[in-house]
């Protein structure tokens, strides 16, 4: 494990399931052609971000993992292109529904799933109406050249506990598929700066590269921020988009250097878990 080339996709996703999967697939192919071995699409890319409102009709779009069209399409691409694709989708598991990610490996097989742990609930982001809190716990997976990949989903990215937990599980790089945009209750609040700073903080405090993929465009009056990025273990941008670009970000990560820097900073050496019990207690 020395170098790893990764990609983040940014695009508008206001079309039909078929149109969105086709658009994502085109960018996945572009990323693979540029050498990416792990390609990250945005959160819930199968359609428009339906959680803007509470509408029971949307439950009909959920599918079991193996039957979901987004998962099936990315499985075919991963197998064809010999890459890893962390794939976000709306999962139905019997009567339960989750915001789930399938880690798809280069043979096209599902390596495992992660169900989003932190579920937001507020104007424009009514996710608690649709999703149960995840019951998988945080997950990491073996990736290219023995790199270990950690993935959180959108709202998870605001929690330092998510990033630190994945690091303690051995993650070498952190990925966050995202759907974040304007705040309907406060037009003057620009959270695009805040969510980037939060993730860059995870990069710095864990000495780990971070990749974030967000959607763009306007859906039902809500404008999605874009600003997808790849940063290194110092929190410095290696590649970034603004608010409107459609395309592929690709960067080569030096995971061996990150590991060396992580050890030198001593953040994990100097941890005091015996003092952190309050973190596991309810307020």
PDB file of C-alpha atoms in Angstrom:
ATOM      1  CA  UNK A   1       0.000   0.000   0.000  1.00  0.00           C
ATOM      2  CA  UNK A   2       1.694   3.185  -1.215  1.00  0.00           C
ATOM      3  CA  UNK A   3      -0.296   5.129  -3.778  1.00  0.00           C
ATOM      4  CA  UNK A   4      -4.049   5.034  -4.439  1.00  0.00           C
ATOM      5  CA  UNK A   5      -5.881   6.918  -7.195  1.00  0.00           C
ATOM      6  CA  UNK A   6      -9.436   7.885  -6.253  1.00  0.00           C
ATOM      7  CA  UNK A   7     -12.267   9.818  -7.873  1.00  0.00           C
ATOM      8  CA  UNK A   8     -15.332  11.786  -6.813  1.00  0.00           C
ATOM      9  CA  UNK A   9     -18.259  12.418  -9.150  1.00  0.00           C
ATOM     10  CA  UNK A  10     -20.338  15.594  -9.245  1.00  0.00           C
ATOM     11  CA  UNK A  11     -23.485  16.032 -11.336  1.00  0.00           C
ATOM     12  CA  UNK A  12     -27.140  17.012 -11.333  1.00  0.00           C
ATOM     13  CA  UNK A  13     -29.477  14.137 -10.449  1.00  0.00           C
ATOM     14  CA  UNK A  14     -32.950  15.492 -11.087  1.00  0.00           C
ATOM     15  CA  UNK A  15     -33.857  13.003 -13.810  1.00  0.00           C
ATOM     16  CA  UNK A  16     -35.399   9.546 -13.837  1.00  0.00           C
ATOM     17  CA  UNK A  17     -33.703   6.522 -12.317  1.00  0.00           C
ATOM     18  CA  UNK A  18     -32.604   5.390 -15.762  1.00  0.00           C
ATOM     19  CA  UNK A  19     -31.272   8.824 -16.713  1.00  0.00           C
ATOM     20  CA  UNK A  20     -29.394   9.282 -13.458  1.00  0.00           C
ATOM     21  CA  UNK A  21     -27.806   5.836 -13.526  1.00  0.00           C
ATOM     22  CA  UNK A  22     -26.735   6.430 -17.132  1.00  0.00           C
ATOM     23  CA  UNK A  23     -25.198   9.806 -16.246  1.00  0.00           C
ATOM     24  CA  UNK A  24     -23.353   8.372 -13.242  1.00  0.00           C
ATOM     25  CA  UNK A  25     -22.178   5.396 -15.294  1.00  0.00           C
ATOM     26  CA  UNK A  26     -20.680   7.703 -17.907  1.00  0.00           C
ATOM     27  CA  UNK A  27     -18.680   9.541 -15.255  1.00  0.00           C
ATOM     28  CA  UNK A  28     -17.607   6.274 -13.624  1.00  0.00           C
ATOM     29  CA  UNK A  29     -16.148   5.187 -16.955  1.00  0.00           C
ATOM     30  CA  UNK A  30     -14.368   8.528 -17.296  1.00  0.00           C
ATOM     31  CA  UNK A  31     -12.906   8.196 -13.801  1.00  0.00           C
ATOM     32  CA  UNK A  32     -11.683   4.660 -14.477  1.00  0.00           C
ATOM     33  CA  UNK A  33     -10.112   5.791 -17.757  1.00  0.00           C
ATOM     34  CA  UNK A  34      -8.163   8.377 -15.735  1.00  0.00           C
ATOM     35  CA  UNK A  35      -6.783   5.664 -13.490  1.00  0.00           C
ATOM     36  CA  UNK A  36      -9.125   5.791 -10.492  1.00  0.00           C
ATOM     37  CA  UNK A  37      -9.384   2.519  -8.584  1.00  0.00           C
ATOM     38  CA  UNK A  38     -12.087   3.754  -6.168  1.00  0.00           C
ATOM     39  CA  UNK A  39     -14.868   5.898  -7.635  1.00  0.00           C
ATOM     40  CA  UNK A  40     -17.356   7.697  -5.363  1.00  0.00           C
ATOM     41  CA  UNK A  41     -20.772   8.809  -6.699  1.00  0.00           C
ATOM     42  CA  UNK A  42     -22.999  11.145  -4.636  1.00  0.00           C
ATOM     43  CA  UNK A  43     -25.574  10.024  -2.079  1.00  0.00           C
ATOM     44  CA  UNK A  44     -28.871   8.508  -3.329  1.00  0.00           C
ATOM     45  CA  UNK A  45     -27.966   9.122  -6.942  1.00  0.00           C
ATOM     46  CA  UNK A  46     -30.844   7.031  -8.268  1.00  0.00           C
ATOM     47  CA  UNK A  47     -33.155  10.046  -8.410  1.00  0.00           C
ATOM     48  CA  UNK A  48     -33.930  13.508  -7.107  1.00  0.00           C
ATOM     49  CA  UNK A  49     -33.351  13.988  -3.397  1.00  0.00           C
ATOM     50  CA  UNK A  50     -36.850  12.917  -2.321  1.00  0.00           C
ATOM     51  CA  UNK A  51     -36.277  13.654   1.377  1.00  0.00           C
ATOM     52  CA  UNK A  52     -37.007  17.339   0.806  1.00  0.00           C
ATOM     53  CA  UNK A  53     -40.622  16.549   1.749  1.00  0.00           C
ATOM     54  CA  UNK A  54     -42.561  13.815   3.542  1.00  0.00           C
ATOM     55  CA  UNK A  55     -44.440  11.820   0.885  1.00  0.00           C
ATOM     56  CA  UNK A  56     -45.379   8.191   1.440  1.00  0.00           C
ATOM     57  CA  UNK A  57     -45.299   7.491  -2.298  1.00  0.00           C
ATOM     58  CA  UNK A  58     -41.494   7.576  -2.204  1.00  0.00           C
ATOM     59  CA  UNK A  59     -41.332   4.361  -0.173  1.00  0.00           C
ATOM     60  CA  UNK A  60     -42.247   2.490  -3.343  1.00  0.00           C
ATOM     61  CA  UNK A  61     -38.836   3.347  -4.817  1.00  0.00           C
ATOM     62  CA  UNK A  62     -36.898   1.422  -2.147  1.00  0.00           C
ATOM     63  CA  UNK A  63     -35.512  -2.000  -3.065  1.00  0.00           C
ATOM     64  CA  UNK A  64     -33.598  -4.812  -1.361  1.00  0.00           C
ATOM     65  CA  UNK A  65     -29.853  -4.455  -1.882  1.00  0.00           C
ATOM     66  CA  UNK A  66     -29.468  -7.156  -4.532  1.00  0.00           C
ATOM     67  CA  UNK A  67     -32.495  -5.904  -6.478  1.00  0.00           C
ATOM     68  CA  UNK A  68     -31.733  -2.193  -6.513  1.00  0.00           C
ATOM     69  CA  UNK A  69     -31.055  -0.839 -10.022  1.00  0.00           C
ATOM     70  CA  UNK A  70     -28.263   1.465  -8.812  1.00  0.00           C
ATOM     71  CA  UNK A  71     -26.479  -1.419  -7.133  1.00  0.00           C
ATOM     72  CA  UNK A  72     -26.917  -3.711 -10.097  1.00  0.00           C
ATOM     73  CA  UNK A  73     -25.616  -1.086 -12.544  1.00  0.00           C
ATOM     74  CA  UNK A  74     -22.539  -0.334 -10.409  1.00  0.00           C
ATOM     75  CA  UNK A  75     -21.866  -4.056  -9.978  1.00  0.00           C
ATOM     76  CA  UNK A  76     -21.665  -4.455 -13.739  1.00  0.00           C
ATOM     77  CA  UNK A  77     -19.365  -1.442 -14.071  1.00  0.00           C
ATOM     78  CA  UNK A  78     -17.093  -2.459 -11.199  1.00  0.00           C
ATOM     79  CA  UNK A  79     -16.659  -5.894 -12.738  1.00  0.00           C
ATOM     80  CA  UNK A  80     -16.018  -4.498 -16.215  1.00  0.00           C
ATOM     81  CA  UNK A  81     -13.635  -1.747 -15.118  1.00  0.00           C
ATOM     82  CA  UNK A  82     -11.895  -3.575 -12.236  1.00  0.00           C
ATOM     83  CA  UNK A  83     -12.664  -0.847  -9.686  1.00  0.00           C
ATOM     84  CA  UNK A  84     -14.353  -0.296  -6.331  1.00  0.00           C
ATOM     85  CA  UNK A  85     -17.594   1.718  -6.250  1.00  0.00           C
ATOM     86  CA  UNK A  86     -19.170   2.737  -2.900  1.00  0.00           C
ATOM     87  CA  UNK A  87     -22.826   2.865  -3.966  1.00  0.00           C
ATOM     88  CA  UNK A  88     -25.496   4.779  -2.032  1.00  0.00           C
ATOM     89  CA  UNK A  89     -29.146   3.721  -2.419  1.00  0.00           C
ATOM     90  CA  UNK A  90     -32.603   3.561  -0.780  1.00  0.00           C
ATOM     91  CA  UNK A  91     -32.833   0.107   0.796  1.00  0.00           C
ATOM     92  CA  UNK A  92     -35.961  -1.874   1.669  1.00  0.00           C
ATOM     93  CA  UNK A  93     -35.445  -4.688   4.159  1.00  0.00           C
ATOM     94  CA  UNK A  94     -38.842  -6.220   4.787  1.00  0.00           C
ATOM     95  CA  UNK A  95     -40.911  -3.470   6.454  1.00  0.00           C
ATOM     96  CA  UNK A  96     -37.805  -1.422   7.258  1.00  0.00           C
ATOM     97  CA  UNK A  97     -36.115   1.249   5.175  1.00  0.00           C
ATOM     98  CA  UNK A  98     -32.524   2.483   5.311  1.00  0.00           C
ATOM     99  CA  UNK A  99     -30.189   4.943   3.658  1.00  0.00           C
ATOM    100  CA  UNK A 100     -27.604   2.352   2.701  1.00  0.00           C
ATOM    101  CA  UNK A 101     -24.277   2.021   0.953  1.00  0.00           C
ATOM    102  CA  UNK A 102     -23.089  -1.114  -0.801  1.00  0.00           C
ATOM    103  CA  UNK A 103     -19.336  -1.483  -1.158  1.00  0.00           C
ATOM    104  CA  UNK A 104     -18.902  -3.084  -4.561  1.00  0.00           C
ATOM    105  CA  UNK A 105     -15.570  -4.683  -5.343  1.00  0.00           C
ATOM    106  CA  UNK A 106     -13.681  -5.089  -8.640  1.00  0.00           C
ATOM    107  CA  UNK A 107     -15.269  -8.485  -9.276  1.00  0.00           C
ATOM    108  CA  UNK A 108     -18.699  -6.849  -9.191  1.00  0.00           C
ATOM    109  CA  UNK A 109     -19.637  -8.521  -5.920  1.00  0.00           C
ATOM    110  CA  UNK A 110     -21.069  -6.723  -2.910  1.00  0.00           C
ATOM    111  CA  UNK A 111     -18.413  -6.789  -0.197  1.00  0.00           C
ATOM    112  CA  UNK A 112     -20.875  -5.604   2.436  1.00  0.00           C
ATOM    113  CA  UNK A 113     -23.285  -2.822   3.288  1.00  0.00           C
ATOM    114  CA  UNK A 114     -23.300   0.128   5.644  1.00  0.00           C
ATOM    115  CA  UNK A 115     -26.541   1.724   6.843  1.00  0.00           C
ATOM    116  CA  UNK A 116     -26.337   5.446   7.580  1.00  0.00           C
ATOM    117  CA  UNK A 117     -25.965   5.906  11.334  1.00  0.00           C
ATOM    118  CA  UNK A 118     -26.965   9.544  11.792  1.00  0.00           C
ATOM    119  CA  UNK A 119     -30.323  10.499  10.274  1.00  0.00           C
ATOM    120  CA  UNK A 120     -31.136  14.231   9.915  1.00  0.00           C
ATOM    121  CA  UNK A 121     -34.567  15.745  10.408  1.00  0.00           C
ATOM    122  CA  UNK A 122     -35.251  19.326   9.428  1.00  0.00           C
ATOM    123  CA  UNK A 123     -36.599  21.575   6.678  1.00  0.00           C
ATOM    124  CA  UNK A 124     -35.526  20.200   3.321  1.00  0.00           C
ATOM    125  CA  UNK A 125     -33.914  17.110   4.887  1.00  0.00           C
ATOM    126  CA  UNK A 126     -36.817  15.054   6.263  1.00  0.00           C
ATOM    127  CA  UNK A 127     -34.851  11.801   6.396  1.00  0.00           C
ATOM    128  CA  UNK A 128     -36.284  10.464   9.642  1.00  0.00           C
ATOM    129  CA  UNK A 129     -39.626  10.058   7.857  1.00  0.00           C
ATOM    130  CA  UNK A 130     -38.001   7.576   5.467  1.00  0.00           C
ATOM    131  CA  UNK A 131     -35.019   5.926   7.146  1.00  0.00           C
ATOM    132  CA  UNK A 132     -34.419   3.970  10.317  1.00  0.00           C
ATOM    133  CA  UNK A 133     -31.075   4.691  12.009  1.00  0.00           C
ATOM    134  CA  UNK A 134     -28.495   2.277  10.696  1.00  0.00           C
ATOM    135  CA  UNK A 135     -27.909  -0.940  12.626  1.00  0.00           C
ATOM    136  CA  UNK A 136     -24.666  -2.070  10.985  1.00  0.00           C
ATOM    137  CA  UNK A 137     -22.268   0.021  13.006  1.00  0.00           C
ATOM    138  CA  UNK A 138     -19.488   1.813  11.180  1.00  0.00           C
ATOM    139  CA  UNK A 139     -17.759  -0.241   8.495  1.00  0.00           C
ATOM    140  CA  UNK A 140     -14.448  -0.395   6.660  1.00  0.00           C
ATOM    141  CA  UNK A 141     -13.438  -2.597   3.751  1.00  0.00           C
ATOM    142  CA  UNK A 142     -10.254  -3.878   2.196  1.00  0.00           C
ATOM    143  CA  UNK A 143      -9.500  -1.986  -1.009  1.00  0.00           C
ATOM    144  CA  UNK A 144      -6.822  -1.823  -3.698  1.00  0.00           C
ATOM    145  CA  UNK A 145      -3.300  -2.843  -2.691  1.00  0.00           C
ATOM    146  CA  UNK A 146      -4.369  -3.612   0.881  1.00  0.00           C
ATOM    147  CA  UNK A 147      -5.658  -0.096   1.510  1.00  0.00           C
ATOM    148  CA  UNK A 148      -8.566   0.022   3.963  1.00  0.00           C
ATOM    149  CA  UNK A 149     -11.541   2.127   2.895  1.00  0.00           C
ATOM    150  CA  UNK A 150     -13.935   3.819   5.335  1.00  0.00           C
ATOM    151  CA  UNK A 151     -17.252   5.283   4.173  1.00  0.00           C
ATOM    152  CA  UNK A 152     -19.778   7.482   5.986  1.00  0.00           C
ATOM    153  CA  UNK A 153     -22.952   8.875   4.413  1.00  0.00           C
ATOM    154  CA  UNK A 154     -23.733  12.620   4.325  1.00  0.00           C
ATOM    155  CA  UNK A 155     -24.991  13.578   7.828  1.00  0.00           C
ATOM    156  CA  UNK A 156     -22.414  11.142   9.232  1.00  0.00           C
ATOM    157  CA  UNK A 157     -19.748  13.522   7.939  1.00  0.00           C
ATOM    158  CA  UNK A 158     -20.580  16.102  10.608  1.00  0.00           C
ATOM    159  CA  UNK A 159     -19.696  13.736  13.458  1.00  0.00           C
ATOM    160  CA  UNK A 160     -16.064  13.389  14.537  1.00  0.00           C
ATOM    161  CA  UNK A 161     -17.034  10.085  16.141  1.00  0.00           C
ATOM    162  CA  UNK A 162     -17.761   8.624  12.704  1.00  0.00           C
ATOM    163  CA  UNK A 163     -14.354   9.467  11.303  1.00  0.00           C
ATOM    164  CA  UNK A 164     -12.474   8.467  14.443  1.00  0.00           C
ATOM    165  CA  UNK A 165     -14.332   5.154  14.701  1.00  0.00           C
ATOM    166  CA  UNK A 166     -13.411   4.243  11.140  1.00  0.00           C
ATOM    167  CA  UNK A 167      -9.806   5.232  11.778  1.00  0.00           C
ATOM    168  CA  UNK A 168      -9.677   2.991  14.846  1.00  0.00           C
ATOM    169  CA  UNK A 169     -10.951   0.208  12.599  1.00  0.00           C
ATOM    170  CA  UNK A 170      -7.925   0.713  10.352  1.00  0.00           C
ATOM    171  CA  UNK A 171      -9.164   3.090   7.644  1.00  0.00           C
ATOM    172  CA  UNK A 172      -6.490   4.596   5.386  1.00  0.00           C
ATOM    173  CA  UNK A 173      -8.880   6.910   3.536  1.00  0.00           C
ATOM    174  CA  UNK A 174     -12.391   8.236   4.239  1.00  0.00           C
ATOM    175  CA  UNK A 175     -15.200   8.658   1.694  1.00  0.00           C
ATOM    176  CA  UNK A 176     -18.434  10.643   2.135  1.00  0.00           C
ATOM    177  CA  UNK A 177     -21.190  10.500  -0.506  1.00  0.00           C
ATOM    178  CA  UNK A 178     -23.411  13.523   0.067  1.00  0.00           C
ATOM    179  CA  UNK A 179     -26.625  15.338  -0.850  1.00  0.00           C
ATOM    180  CA  UNK A 180     -26.465  18.797   0.677  1.00  0.00           C
ATOM    181  CA  UNK A 181     -27.816  22.112  -0.491  1.00  0.00           C
ATOM    182  CA  UNK A 182     -29.595  25.254   0.559  1.00  0.00           C
ATOM    183  CA  UNK A 183     -31.552  25.520   3.786  1.00  0.00           C
ATOM    184  CA  UNK A 184     -35.255  26.237   3.050  1.00  0.00           C
ATOM    185  CA  UNK A 185     -35.847  27.765   6.480  1.00  0.00           C
ATOM    186  CA  UNK A 186     -32.935  30.224   6.185  1.00  0.00           C
ATOM    187  CA  UNK A 187     -31.980  31.439   2.695  1.00  0.00           C
ATOM    188  CA  UNK A 188     -29.024  33.347   4.138  1.00  0.00           C
ATOM    189  CA  UNK A 189     -27.416  30.252   5.663  1.00  0.00           C
ATOM    190  CA  UNK A 190     -24.703  28.824   3.403  1.00  0.00           C
ATOM    191  CA  UNK A 191     -23.755  25.480   4.919  1.00  0.00           C
ATOM    192  CA  UNK A 192     -21.488  24.559   1.998  1.00  0.00           C
ATOM    193  CA  UNK A 193     -18.562  26.163   3.782  1.00  0.00           C
ATOM    194  CA  UNK A 194     -19.396  24.424   7.047  1.00  0.00           C
ATOM    195  CA  UNK A 195     -19.614  20.880   5.714  1.00  0.00           C
ATOM    196  CA  UNK A 196     -16.319  21.215   3.863  1.00  0.00           C
ATOM    197  CA  UNK A 197     -14.646  22.527   7.016  1.00  0.00           C
ATOM    198  CA  UNK A 198     -16.097  19.687   9.066  1.00  0.00           C
ATOM    199  CA  UNK A 199     -14.650  17.046   6.761  1.00  0.00           C
ATOM    200  CA  UNK A 200     -11.327  18.817   6.395  1.00  0.00           C
ATOM    201  CA  UNK A 201     -11.230  18.844  10.193  1.00  0.00           C
ATOM    202  CA  UNK A 202     -11.588  15.054  10.121  1.00  0.00           C
ATOM    203  CA  UNK A 203      -8.696  14.879   7.657  1.00  0.00           C
ATOM    204  CA  UNK A 204      -6.449  17.002   9.860  1.00  0.00           C
ATOM    205  CA  UNK A 205      -7.361  15.501  13.245  1.00  0.00           C
ATOM    206  CA  UNK A 206      -7.018  11.941  11.939  1.00  0.00           C
ATOM    207  CA  UNK A 207      -4.204  12.613   9.429  1.00  0.00           C
ATOM    208  CA  UNK A 208      -6.150  10.905   6.650  1.00  0.00           C
ATOM    209  CA  UNK A 209      -7.219  11.788   3.098  1.00  0.00           C
ATOM    210  CA  UNK A 210     -10.929  12.565   2.644  1.00  0.00           C
ATOM    211  CA  UNK A 211     -13.103  12.372  -0.478  1.00  0.00           C
ATOM    212  CA  UNK A 212     -16.568  13.995  -0.715  1.00  0.00           C
ATOM    213  CA  UNK A 213     -19.011  13.712  -3.650  1.00  0.00           C
ATOM    214  CA  UNK A 214     -22.080  15.977  -3.797  1.00  0.00           C
ATOM    215  CA  UNK A 215     -24.820  16.670  -6.338  1.00  0.00           C
ATOM    216  CA  UNK A 216     -25.531  19.973  -8.072  1.00  0.00           C
ATOM    217  CA  UNK A 217     -28.584  21.610  -9.646  1.00  0.00           C
ATOM    218  CA  UNK A 218     -31.956  22.765  -8.356  1.00  0.00           C
ATOM    219  CA  UNK A 219     -34.652  20.305  -7.309  1.00  0.00           C
ATOM    220  CA  UNK A 220     -38.028  21.595  -6.139  1.00  0.00           C
ATOM    221  CA  UNK A 221     -36.555  24.978  -5.344  1.00  0.00           C
ATOM    222  CA  UNK A 222     -33.657  23.532  -3.356  1.00  0.00           C
ATOM    223  CA  UNK A 223     -30.226  24.219  -4.852  1.00  0.00           C
ATOM    224  CA  UNK A 224     -27.521  21.652  -4.183  1.00  0.00           C
ATOM    225  CA  UNK A 225     -24.097  23.004  -3.401  1.00  0.00           C
ATOM    226  CA  UNK A 226     -21.649  20.859  -5.332  1.00  0.00           C
ATOM    227  CA  UNK A 227     -18.158  21.733  -4.035  1.00  0.00           C
ATOM    228  CA  UNK A 228     -17.075  18.087  -4.125  1.00  0.00           C
ATOM    229  CA  UNK A 229     -13.410  17.655  -3.233  1.00  0.00           C
ATOM    230  CA  UNK A 230     -10.484  15.394  -2.534  1.00  0.00           C
ATOM    231  CA  UNK A 231      -8.057  16.481   0.177  1.00  0.00           C
ATOM    232  CA  UNK A 232      -4.895  14.947   1.564  1.00  0.00           C
ATOM    233  CA  UNK A 233      -4.044  14.098   5.151  1.00  0.00           C
ATOM    234  CA  UNK A 234      -3.054  17.736   5.796  1.00  0.00           C
ATOM    235  CA  UNK A 235      -6.504  18.928   4.738  1.00  0.00           C
ATOM    236  CA  UNK A 236      -5.092  20.522   1.587  1.00  0.00           C
ATOM    237  CA  UNK A 237      -7.235  20.254  -1.543  1.00  0.00           C
ATOM    238  CA  UNK A 238      -5.838  17.971  -4.224  1.00  0.00           C
ATOM    239  CA  UNK A 239      -8.871  18.473  -6.462  1.00  0.00           C
ATOM    240  CA  UNK A 240     -12.100  20.432  -6.034  1.00  0.00           C
ATOM    241  CA  UNK A 241     -15.178  21.603  -7.892  1.00  0.00           C
ATOM    242  CA  UNK A 242     -17.260  24.709  -7.428  1.00  0.00           C
ATOM    243  CA  UNK A 243     -21.023  24.913  -7.271  1.00  0.00           C
ATOM    244  CA  UNK A 244     -21.901  24.139 -10.882  1.00  0.00           C
ATOM    245  CA  UNK A 245     -19.365  21.851 -12.570  1.00  0.00           C
ATOM    246  CA  UNK A 246     -20.350  18.410 -13.812  1.00  0.00           C
ATOM    247  CA  UNK A 247     -17.518  15.946 -13.985  1.00  0.00           C
ATOM    248  CA  UNK A 248     -14.881  13.826 -12.334  1.00  0.00           C
ATOM    249  CA  UNK A 249     -12.287  14.754  -9.736  1.00  0.00           C
ATOM    250  CA  UNK A 250      -9.262  12.456  -9.714  1.00  0.00           C
ATOM    251  CA  UNK A 251      -6.254  12.515  -7.405  1.00  0.00           C
ATOM    252  CA  UNK A 252      -3.449  10.198  -6.386  1.00  0.00           C
ATOM    253  CA  UNK A 253      -3.139   9.717  -2.633  1.00  0.00           C
ATOM    254  CA  UNK A 254       0.149   8.818  -0.986  1.00  0.00           C
ATOM    255  CA  UNK A 255      -1.145   6.511   1.727  1.00  0.00           C
ATOM    256  CA  UNK A 256       2.315   5.496   2.882  1.00  0.00           C
ATOM    257  CA  UNK A 257       3.206   9.139   3.548  1.00  0.00           C
ATOM    258  CA  UNK A 258      -0.117   9.660   5.317  1.00  0.00           C
ATOM    259  CA  UNK A 259       0.543   6.664   7.551  1.00  0.00           C
ATOM    260  CA  UNK A 260       3.996   8.004   8.439  1.00  0.00           C
ATOM    261  CA  UNK A 261       2.625  11.467   9.198  1.00  0.00           C
ATOM    262  CA  UNK A 262      -0.196   9.960  11.292  1.00  0.00           C
ATOM    263  CA  UNK A 263       2.279   8.167  13.493  1.00  0.00           C
ATOM    264  CA  UNK A 264       4.455  11.251  13.851  1.00  0.00           C
ATOM    265  CA  UNK A 265       1.565  13.480  14.958  1.00  0.00           C
ATOM    266  CA  UNK A 266       0.812  11.115  17.833  1.00  0.00           C
ATOM    267  CA  UNK A 267      -2.958  11.673  17.840  1.00  0.00           C
ATOM    268  CA  UNK A 268      -3.598   7.961  18.282  1.00  0.00           C
ATOM    269  CA  UNK A 269      -0.658   7.457  20.644  1.00  0.00           C
ATOM    270  CA  UNK A 270      -1.923  10.179  22.973  1.00  0.00           C
ATOM    271  CA  UNK A 271      -5.582   9.234  23.078  1.00  0.00           C
ATOM    272  CA  UNK A 272      -7.101   8.817  26.571  1.00  0.00           C
ATOM    273  CA  UNK A 273     -10.084   6.464  26.097  1.00  0.00           C
ATOM    274  CA  UNK A 274     -10.514   6.099  29.846  1.00  0.00           C
ATOM    275  CA  UNK A 275     -11.552   9.769  29.936  1.00  0.00           C
ATOM    276  CA  UNK A 276     -14.086   9.552  27.112  1.00  0.00           C
ATOM    277  CA  UNK A 277     -16.907   7.699  28.813  1.00  0.00           C
ATOM    278  CA  UNK A 278     -19.100  10.797  28.698  1.00  0.00           C
ATOM    279  CA  UNK A 279     -19.157  10.486  24.903  1.00  0.00           C
ATOM    280  CA  UNK A 280     -21.197   7.292  25.135  1.00  0.00           C
ATOM    281  CA  UNK A 281     -23.815   8.691  27.509  1.00  0.00           C
ATOM    282  CA  UNK A 282     -27.048  10.385  26.517  1.00  0.00           C
ATOM    283  CA  UNK A 283     -27.227  14.091  27.222  1.00  0.00           C
TER     284      UNK A 283
END
